[in-house]
Amino acid sequence: MKVTVIGGGIAGLTCALSLHAAGFEPRVYEAARKVEAVGVGINLLPHAVRELSELGLDGELESVALPPHRLSYRDRTGEVVWEEPLGRAAGYHWPQYSVHRGRLQMLLLSAVRERLGPDEVRTGLLFQRFEQTPGGVRAHFLDRSSGLPVVDDAEVLVGADGIDSAVRAQLFPHEGPSKGNGVHMWRGVAHHPQVLDGRSIVVAGGTPGAKFVAYPIEDPVTGTDDALVNWVLEVRHGPSAPPPGGPGRRVTTAEARAGLSSWKLPWIDLARLAEHSSAIFEYPMLDRDPLPRWSFGRVTLLGDAAHPMYPMGMNGGSQSIVDTRVLAWCLAREDDPVAALGRYERMRRPAVNAIVLANRNLGPEEIIARAEEHGGAPPAGWAERIATRYKRLGRATVGQVNSDSSWTVRTIAADRE
């Protein structure tokens, strides 16, 4: 079965690997003329690392990523509010990983080209529209180099083209733009001495718009003391206001120093962090309302195209990876692609929509927001209940991840519904 995958990001590339492992023939179309290692840090939770490991990428992941051992919630003065272990330290059979998004994307791209062939990721082709036929889907593209139209025929089309998905826009033409909550994120990476034990994810502050995040994505090289640290500072503008200069505006070093100056965190040099950042960019915090359906005939959505969410709980990329595995499993289980896409949607959409809504209500970061209101550390057991409730939404508790049957097609378990 041939499958057209729109989008060459983390979701689209993992989708291609998952489909290929299940015996299908995917081809990825990407609008950018070249896939490059851009971006900042991303976290992969154990349920996503499990799926990438089952795709045979565990060794490659270990070579480019760091396994954080602890999540540390702190107040604006840097004092501990609540902490929990992560990955193997929490009892998962798989680690959690912090990694540069660009390095992860290049790892996936290399794997796709090696396994599927060098021509199965086609770049510089801008998706324009699709049309369904009795036996398949025809996708129309514009070649950005030649200006000529390109047509692709397949039995299934998957929209994995991000929060502003053109596939989603064709399915839901009246939806409108993504929605912001007035919070904007300054994102950067900088060489800086290791924070705390060098294996911690720190989330400091309280409510959205008053939060600072830092975690390492690369250890110091031999002979130096500086790790590569990913950091995020949230700032608040007016409700749904666009960032000055548009999304992706470059923040100056002086701006960053001024924005960070009100924070007093004794375990990190914030002025140095701003000075040593290679580039700092501002992005609005955006999502979209949960959809009533993802699949229409032989066309479906996954990843941010299906469920863009606020970056609470480190869950967006991880849920996208799980999407791809479930989609491939469903296509392998059903003779009819339409039935398979319907099954995939029933298995994924309700749970992920619940996470989208939970993230609007701060997800697990409700812990620091309530602690700020409370004026100190929460009562014993209270924070853990919030964190556990959130994990259960995505079947991501230690018990669920460790005991769930595999999505790998060769070991299909009949009870995975």
mmCIF file with all atom_site columns, C-alpha atoms in Angstrom, residues 186-336:
data_model
loop_
_atom_site.group_PDB
_atom_site.id
_atom_site.type_symbol
_atom_site.label_atom_id
_atom_site.label_alt_id
_atom_site.label_comp_id
_atom_site.label_asym_id
_atom_site.label_entity_id
_atom_site.label_seq_id
_atom_site.pdbx_PDB_ins_code
_atom_site.Cartn_x
_atom_site.Cartn_y
_atom_site.Cartn_z
_atom_site.occupancy
_atom_site.B_iso_or_equiv
_atom_site.pdbx_formal_charge
_atom_site.auth_seq_id
_atom_site.auth_comp_id
_atom_site.auth_asym_id
_atom_site.auth_atom_id
_atom_site.pdbx_PDB_model_num
ATOM 1   C CA . TRP A 1 186 ? 11.589  33.258 24.266 1.00 0.00 ? 186 TRP A CA 1
ATOM 2   C CA . ARG A 1 187 ? 13.525  30.128 23.307 1.00 0.00 ? 187 ARG A CA 1
ATOM 3   C CA . GLY A 1 188 ? 17.272  29.754 23.203 1.00 0.00 ? 188 GLY A CA 1
ATOM 4   C CA . VAL A 1 189 ? 20.192  27.379 23.640 1.00 0.00 ? 189 VAL A CA 1
ATOM 5   C CA . ALA A 1 190 ? 23.446  28.403 25.247 1.00 0.00 ? 190 ALA A CA 1
ATOM 6   C CA . HIS A 1 191 ? 26.708  26.937 26.465 1.00 0.00 ? 191 HIS A CA 1
ATOM 7   C CA . HIS A 1 192 ? 26.586  27.258 30.227 1.00 0.00 ? 192 HIS A CA 1
ATOM 8   C CA . PRO A 1 193 ? 27.937  25.351 33.231 1.00 0.00 ? 193 PRO A CA 1
ATOM 9   C CA . GLN A 1 194 ? 25.725  22.414 34.117 1.00 0.00 ? 194 GLN A CA 1
ATOM 10  C CA . VAL A 1 195 ? 22.559  23.331 36.004 1.00 0.00 ? 195 VAL A CA 1
ATOM 11  C CA . LEU A 1 196 ? 22.136  21.546 39.348 1.00 0.00 ? 196 LEU A CA 1
ATOM 12  C CA . ASP A 1 197 ? 23.240  17.924 38.794 1.00 0.00 ? 197 ASP A CA 1
ATOM 13  C CA . GLY A 1 198 ? 23.387  18.207 35.001 1.00 0.00 ? 198 GLY A CA 1
ATOM 14  C CA . ARG A 1 199 ? 20.473  15.791 34.615 1.00 0.00 ? 199 ARG A CA 1
ATOM 15  C CA . SER A 1 200 ? 17.548  17.907 35.813 1.00 0.00 ? 200 SER A CA 1
ATOM 16  C CA . ILE A 1 201 ? 14.687  19.617 34.009 1.00 0.00 ? 201 ILE A CA 1
ATOM 17  C CA . VAL A 1 202 ? 13.898  22.780 35.971 1.00 0.00 ? 202 VAL A CA 1
ATOM 18  C CA . VAL A 1 203 ? 10.556  24.578 35.681 1.00 0.00 ? 203 VAL A CA 1
ATOM 19  C CA . ALA A 1 204 ? 10.473  27.715 37.829 1.00 0.00 ? 204 ALA A CA 1
ATOM 20  C CA . GLY A 1 205 ? 7.775   30.294 38.446 1.00 0.00 ? 205 GLY A CA 1
ATOM 21  C CA . GLY A 1 206 ? 4.039   29.829 38.545 1.00 0.00 ? 206 GLY A CA 1
ATOM 22  C CA . THR A 1 207 ? 1.284   30.857 36.158 1.00 0.00 ? 207 THR A CA 1
ATOM 23  C CA . PRO A 1 208 ? 1.768   31.016 32.358 1.00 0.00 ? 208 PRO A CA 1
ATOM 24  C CA . GLY A 1 209 ? 3.627   34.140 31.370 1.00 0.00 ? 209 GLY A CA 1
ATOM 25  C CA . ALA A 1 210 ? 5.730   33.985 34.530 1.00 0.00 ? 210 ALA A CA 1
ATOM 26  C CA . LYS A 1 211 ? 7.798   30.850 34.020 1.00 0.00 ? 211 LYS A CA 1
ATOM 27  C CA . PHE A 1 212 ? 11.376  29.862 33.268 1.00 0.00 ? 212 PHE A CA 1
ATOM 28  C CA . VAL A 1 213 ? 12.494  26.440 32.013 1.00 0.00 ? 213 VAL A CA 1
ATOM 29  C CA . ALA A 1 214 ? 16.016  25.053 31.634 1.00 0.00 ? 214 ALA A CA 1
ATOM 30  C CA . TYR A 1 215 ? 17.503  21.643 30.903 1.00 0.00 ? 215 TYR A CA 1
ATOM 31  C CA . PRO A 1 216 ? 20.681  20.304 29.270 1.00 0.00 ? 216 PRO A CA 1
ATOM 32  C CA . ILE A 1 217 ? 20.597  18.777 25.798 1.00 0.00 ? 217 ILE A CA 1
ATOM 33  C CA . GLU A 1 218 ? 24.317  18.087 25.425 1.00 0.00 ? 218 GLU A CA 1
ATOM 34  C CA . ASP A 1 219 ? 27.042  17.355 27.986 1.00 0.00 ? 219 ASP A CA 1
ATOM 35  C CA . PRO A 1 220 ? 30.249  19.422 28.157 1.00 0.00 ? 220 PRO A CA 1
ATOM 36  C CA . VAL A 1 221 ? 32.870  18.331 25.675 1.00 0.00 ? 221 VAL A CA 1
ATOM 37  C CA . THR A 1 222 ? 36.183  17.103 27.023 1.00 0.00 ? 222 THR A CA 1
ATOM 38  C CA . GLY A 1 223 ? 38.213  19.894 28.548 1.00 0.00 ? 223 GLY A CA 1
ATOM 39  C CA . THR A 1 224 ? 35.323  22.327 29.063 1.00 0.00 ? 224 THR A CA 1
ATOM 40  C CA . ASP A 1 225 ? 32.765  22.975 31.808 1.00 0.00 ? 225 ASP A CA 1
ATOM 41  C CA . ASP A 1 226 ? 29.908  24.205 29.634 1.00 0.00 ? 226 ASP A CA 1
ATOM 42  C CA . ALA A 1 227 ? 26.957  22.010 28.709 1.00 0.00 ? 227 ALA A CA 1
ATOM 43  C CA . LEU A 1 228 ? 24.493  22.987 25.985 1.00 0.00 ? 228 LEU A CA 1
ATOM 44  C CA . VAL A 1 229 ? 21.446  24.223 27.881 1.00 0.00 ? 229 VAL A CA 1
ATOM 45  C CA . ASN A 1 230 ? 17.995  24.688 26.390 1.00 0.00 ? 230 ASN A CA 1
ATOM 46  C CA . TRP A 1 231 ? 16.005  27.468 28.021 1.00 0.00 ? 231 TRP A CA 1
ATOM 47  C CA . VAL A 1 232 ? 12.608  29.114 27.736 1.00 0.00 ? 232 VAL A CA 1
ATOM 48  C CA . LEU A 1 233 ? 11.341  32.333 29.278 1.00 0.00 ? 233 LEU A CA 1
ATOM 49  C CA . GLU A 1 234 ? 7.640   33.046 29.117 1.00 0.00 ? 234 GLU A CA 1
ATOM 50  C CA . VAL A 1 235 ? 6.486   36.641 28.769 1.00 0.00 ? 235 VAL A CA 1
ATOM 51  C CA . ARG A 1 236 ? 2.937   37.932 28.545 1.00 0.00 ? 236 ARG A CA 1
ATOM 52  C CA . HIS A 1 237 ? 1.521   40.302 25.956 1.00 0.00 ? 237 HIS A CA 1
ATOM 53  C CA . GLY A 1 238 ? -2.145  41.191 25.457 1.00 0.00 ? 238 GLY A CA 1
ATOM 54  C CA . PRO A 1 239 ? -4.603  38.301 24.986 1.00 0.00 ? 239 PRO A CA 1
ATOM 55  C CA . SER A 1 240 ? -3.916  36.635 21.625 1.00 0.00 ? 240 SER A CA 1
ATOM 56  C CA . ALA A 1 241 ? -1.672  39.529 20.598 1.00 0.00 ? 241 ALA A CA 1
ATOM 57  C CA . PRO A 1 242 ? 0.831   38.682 17.855 1.00 0.00 ? 242 PRO A CA 1
ATOM 58  C CA . PRO A 1 243 ? 4.476   39.009 18.896 1.00 0.00 ? 243 PRO A CA 1
ATOM 59  C CA . PRO A 1 244 ? 6.089   42.244 17.732 1.00 0.00 ? 244 PRO A CA 1
ATOM 60  C CA . GLY A 1 245 ? 7.713   41.511 14.399 1.00 0.00 ? 245 GLY A CA 1
ATOM 61  C CA . GLY A 1 246 ? 5.729   38.291 13.861 1.00 0.00 ? 246 GLY A CA 1
ATOM 62  C CA . PRO A 1 247 ? 6.253   34.684 14.934 1.00 0.00 ? 247 PRO A CA 1
ATOM 63  C CA . GLY A 1 248 ? 9.901   33.731 15.091 1.00 0.00 ? 248 GLY A CA 1
ATOM 64  C CA . ARG A 1 249 ? 11.060  37.265 15.819 1.00 0.00 ? 249 ARG A CA 1
ATOM 65  C CA . ARG A 1 250 ? 14.681  37.332 16.897 1.00 0.00 ? 250 ARG A CA 1
ATOM 66  C CA . VAL A 1 251 ? 15.067  38.587 20.461 1.00 0.00 ? 251 VAL A CA 1
ATOM 67  C CA . THR A 1 252 ? 18.142  40.748 21.057 1.00 0.00 ? 252 THR A CA 1
ATOM 68  C CA . THR A 1 253 ? 20.646  39.915 23.765 1.00 0.00 ? 253 THR A CA 1
ATOM 69  C CA . ALA A 1 254 ? 19.778  43.174 25.535 1.00 0.00 ? 254 ALA A CA 1
ATOM 70  C CA . GLU A 1 255 ? 16.075  42.268 25.525 1.00 0.00 ? 255 GLU A CA 1
ATOM 71  C CA . ALA A 1 256 ? 16.816  38.825 26.874 1.00 0.00 ? 256 ALA A CA 1
ATOM 72  C CA . ARG A 1 257 ? 18.993  40.196 29.665 1.00 0.00 ? 257 ARG A CA 1
ATOM 73  C CA . ALA A 1 258 ? 16.277  42.671 30.618 1.00 0.00 ? 258 ALA A CA 1
ATOM 74  C CA . GLY A 1 259 ? 13.579  39.993 30.567 1.00 0.00 ? 259 GLY A CA 1
ATOM 75  C CA . LEU A 1 260 ? 15.636  37.657 32.723 1.00 0.00 ? 260 LEU A CA 1
ATOM 76  C CA . SER A 1 261 ? 16.807  40.356 35.148 1.00 0.00 ? 261 SER A CA 1
ATOM 77  C CA . SER A 1 262 ? 13.783  40.056 37.450 1.00 0.00 ? 262 SER A CA 1
ATOM 78  C CA . TRP A 1 263 ? 14.515  36.375 38.088 1.00 0.00 ? 263 TRP A CA 1
ATOM 79  C CA . LYS A 1 264 ? 16.794  35.464 41.004 1.00 0.00 ? 264 LYS A CA 1
ATOM 80  C CA . LEU A 1 265 ? 17.777  31.825 40.540 1.00 0.00 ? 265 LEU A CA 1
ATOM 81  C CA . PRO A 1 266 ? 20.993  31.084 42.459 1.00 0.00 ? 266 PRO A CA 1
ATOM 82  C CA . TRP A 1 267 ? 21.905  27.948 40.496 1.00 0.00 ? 267 TRP A CA 1
ATOM 83  C CA . ILE A 1 268 ? 22.096  29.567 37.052 1.00 0.00 ? 268 ILE A CA 1
ATOM 84  C CA . ASP A 1 269 ? 23.755  32.706 35.672 1.00 0.00 ? 269 ASP A CA 1
ATOM 85  C CA . LEU A 1 270 ? 20.908  34.200 33.660 1.00 0.00 ? 270 LEU A CA 1
ATOM 86  C CA . ALA A 1 271 ? 22.926  37.116 32.284 1.00 0.00 ? 271 ALA A CA 1
ATOM 87  C CA . ARG A 1 272 ? 25.533  34.661 30.998 1.00 0.00 ? 272 ARG A CA 1
ATOM 88  C CA . LEU A 1 273 ? 22.782  32.503 29.554 1.00 0.00 ? 273 LEU A CA 1
ATOM 89  C CA . ALA A 1 274 ? 21.514  35.441 27.494 1.00 0.00 ? 274 ALA A CA 1
ATOM 90  C CA . GLU A 1 275 ? 25.017  36.475 26.411 1.00 0.00 ? 275 GLU A CA 1
ATOM 91  C CA . HIS A 1 276 ? 26.019  32.963 25.310 1.00 0.00 ? 276 HIS A CA 1
ATOM 92  C CA . SER A 1 277 ? 22.857  32.099 23.384 1.00 0.00 ? 277 SER A CA 1
ATOM 93  C CA . SER A 1 278 ? 23.581  31.755 19.689 1.00 0.00 ? 278 SER A CA 1
ATOM 94  C CA . ALA A 1 279 ? 20.076  32.974 18.818 1.00 0.00 ? 279 ALA A CA 1
ATOM 95  C CA . ILE A 1 280 ? 16.900  33.669 20.782 1.00 0.00 ? 280 ILE A CA 1
ATOM 96  C CA . PHE A 1 281 ? 13.511  33.595 19.091 1.00 0.00 ? 281 PHE A CA 1
ATOM 97  C CA . GLU A 1 282 ? 10.031  34.535 20.256 1.00 0.00 ? 282 GLU A CA 1
ATOM 98  C CA . TYR A 1 283 ? 7.000   32.381 19.538 1.00 0.00 ? 283 TYR A CA 1
ATOM 99  C CA . PRO A 1 284 ? 3.411   32.722 20.726 1.00 0.00 ? 284 PRO A CA 1
ATOM 100 C CA . MET A 1 285 ? 1.919   29.909 22.768 1.00 0.00 ? 285 MET A CA 1
ATOM 101 C CA . LEU A 1 286 ? -0.720  28.514 20.414 1.00 0.00 ? 286 LEU A CA 1
ATOM 102 C CA . ASP A 1 287 ? -3.110  25.618 20.048 1.00 0.00 ? 287 ASP A CA 1
ATOM 103 C CA . ARG A 1 288 ? -6.362  24.766 18.273 1.00 0.00 ? 288 ARG A CA 1
ATOM 104 C CA . ASP A 1 289 ? -9.711  23.517 19.480 1.00 0.00 ? 289 ASP A CA 1
ATOM 105 C CA . PRO A 1 290 ? -9.975  19.711 19.552 1.00 0.00 ? 290 PRO A CA 1
ATOM 106 C CA . LEU A 1 291 ? -11.465 18.330 16.351 1.00 0.00 ? 291 LEU A CA 1
ATOM 107 C CA . PRO A 1 292 ? -14.641 16.220 16.175 1.00 0.00 ? 292 PRO A CA 1
ATOM 108 C CA . ARG A 1 293 ? -12.882 13.918 13.698 1.00 0.00 ? 293 ARG A CA 1
ATOM 109 C CA . TRP A 1 294 ? -9.492  13.402 12.040 1.00 0.00 ? 294 TRP A CA 1
ATOM 110 C CA . SER A 1 295 ? -10.260 10.913 9.272  1.00 0.00 ? 295 SER A CA 1
ATOM 111 C CA . PHE A 1 296 ? -12.241 11.478 6.098  1.00 0.00 ? 296 PHE A CA 1
ATOM 112 C CA . GLY A 1 297 ? -12.255 8.474  3.811  1.00 0.00 ? 297 GLY A CA 1
ATOM 113 C CA . ARG A 1 298 ? -8.621  7.771  2.935  1.00 0.00 ? 298 ARG A CA 1
ATOM 114 C CA . VAL A 1 299 ? -7.248  10.970 4.488  1.00 0.00 ? 299 VAL A CA 1
ATOM 115 C CA . THR A 1 300 ? -6.268  11.459 8.129  1.00 0.00 ? 300 THR A CA 1
ATOM 116 C CA . LEU A 1 301 ? -4.262  13.736 10.412 1.00 0.00 ? 301 LEU A CA 1
ATOM 117 C CA . LEU A 1 302 ? -1.612  13.107 13.034 1.00 0.00 ? 302 LEU A CA 1
ATOM 118 C CA . GLY A 1 303 ? 0.750   15.041 15.272 1.00 0.00 ? 303 GLY A CA 1
ATOM 119 C CA . ASP A 1 304 ? 0.334   18.802 15.519 1.00 0.00 ? 304 ASP A CA 1
ATOM 120 C CA . ALA A 1 305 ? -1.896  18.758 12.451 1.00 0.00 ? 305 ALA A CA 1
ATOM 121 C CA . ALA A 1 306 ? -4.403  16.736 14.491 1.00 0.00 ? 306 ALA A CA 1
ATOM 122 C CA . HIS A 1 307 ? -3.856  17.986 18.034 1.00 0.00 ? 307 HIS A CA 1
ATOM 123 C CA . PRO A 1 308 ? -1.612  21.048 18.512 1.00 0.00 ? 308 PRO A CA 1
ATOM 124 C CA . MET A 1 309 ? -1.291  21.739 22.231 1.00 0.00 ? 309 MET A CA 1
ATOM 125 C CA . TYR A 1 310 ? 0.263   24.208 24.628 1.00 0.00 ? 310 TYR A CA 1
ATOM 126 C CA . PRO A 1 311 ? 3.750   23.062 25.722 1.00 0.00 ? 311 PRO A CA 1
ATOM 127 C CA . MET A 1 312 ? 2.764   21.817 29.166 1.00 0.00 ? 312 MET A CA 1
ATOM 128 C CA . GLY A 1 313 ? 3.898   18.425 30.382 1.00 0.00 ? 313 GLY A CA 1
ATOM 129 C CA . MET A 1 314 ? 6.443   17.905 27.566 1.00 0.00 ? 314 MET A CA 1
ATOM 130 C CA . ASN A 1 315 ? 3.825   15.895 25.653 1.00 0.00 ? 315 ASN A CA 1
ATOM 131 C CA . GLY A 1 316 ? 3.306   17.291 22.138 1.00 0.00 ? 316 GLY A CA 1
ATOM 132 C CA . GLY A 1 317 ? 6.112   15.530 20.277 1.00 0.00 ? 317 GLY A CA 1
ATOM 133 C CA . SER A 1 318 ? 5.709   12.350 22.290 1.00 0.00 ? 318 SER A CA 1
ATOM 134 C CA . GLN A 1 319 ? 2.023   12.022 21.447 1.00 0.00 ? 319 GLN A CA 1
ATOM 135 C CA . SER A 1 320 ? 2.827   12.557 17.764 1.00 0.00 ? 320 SER A CA 1
ATOM 136 C CA . ILE A 1 321 ? 5.237   9.622  17.817 1.00 0.00 ? 321 ILE A CA 1
ATOM 137 C CA . VAL A 1 322 ? 2.614   7.379  19.410 1.00 0.00 ? 322 VAL A CA 1
ATOM 138 C CA . ASP A 1 323 ? 0.125   8.484  16.709 1.00 0.00 ? 323 ASP A CA 1
ATOM 139 C CA . THR A 1 324 ? 2.387   7.135  13.990 1.00 0.00 ? 324 THR A CA 1
ATOM 140 C CA . ARG A 1 325 ? 2.748   3.724  15.580 1.00 0.00 ? 325 ARG A CA 1
ATOM 141 C CA . VAL A 1 326 ? -0.976  3.308  16.174 1.00 0.00 ? 326 VAL A CA 1
ATOM 142 C CA . LEU A 1 327 ? -1.745  4.414  12.607 1.00 0.00 ? 327 LEU A CA 1
ATOM 143 C CA . ALA A 1 328 ? 0.618   1.817  11.124 1.00 0.00 ? 328 ALA A CA 1
ATOM 144 C CA . TRP A 1 329 ? -0.787  -0.876 13.418 1.00 0.00 ? 329 TRP A CA 1
ATOM 145 C CA . CYS A 1 330 ? -4.357  -0.085 12.387 1.00 0.00 ? 330 CYS A CA 1
ATOM 146 C CA . LEU A 1 331 ? -3.517  -0.106 8.676  1.00 0.00 ? 331 LEU A CA 1
ATOM 147 C CA . ALA A 1 332 ? -1.929  -3.534 9.160  1.00 0.00 ? 332 ALA A CA 1
ATOM 148 C CA . ARG A 1 333 ? -4.955  -4.879 11.043 1.00 0.00 ? 333 ARG A CA 1
ATOM 149 C CA . GLU A 1 334 ? -7.638  -3.840 8.566  1.00 0.00 ? 334 GLU A CA 1
ATOM 150 C CA . ASP A 1 335 ? -8.112  -4.847 4.930  1.00 0.00 ? 335 ASP A CA 1
ATOM 151 C CA . ASP A 1 336 ? -9.971  -1.604 4.196  1.00 0.00 ? 336 ASP A CA 1
#
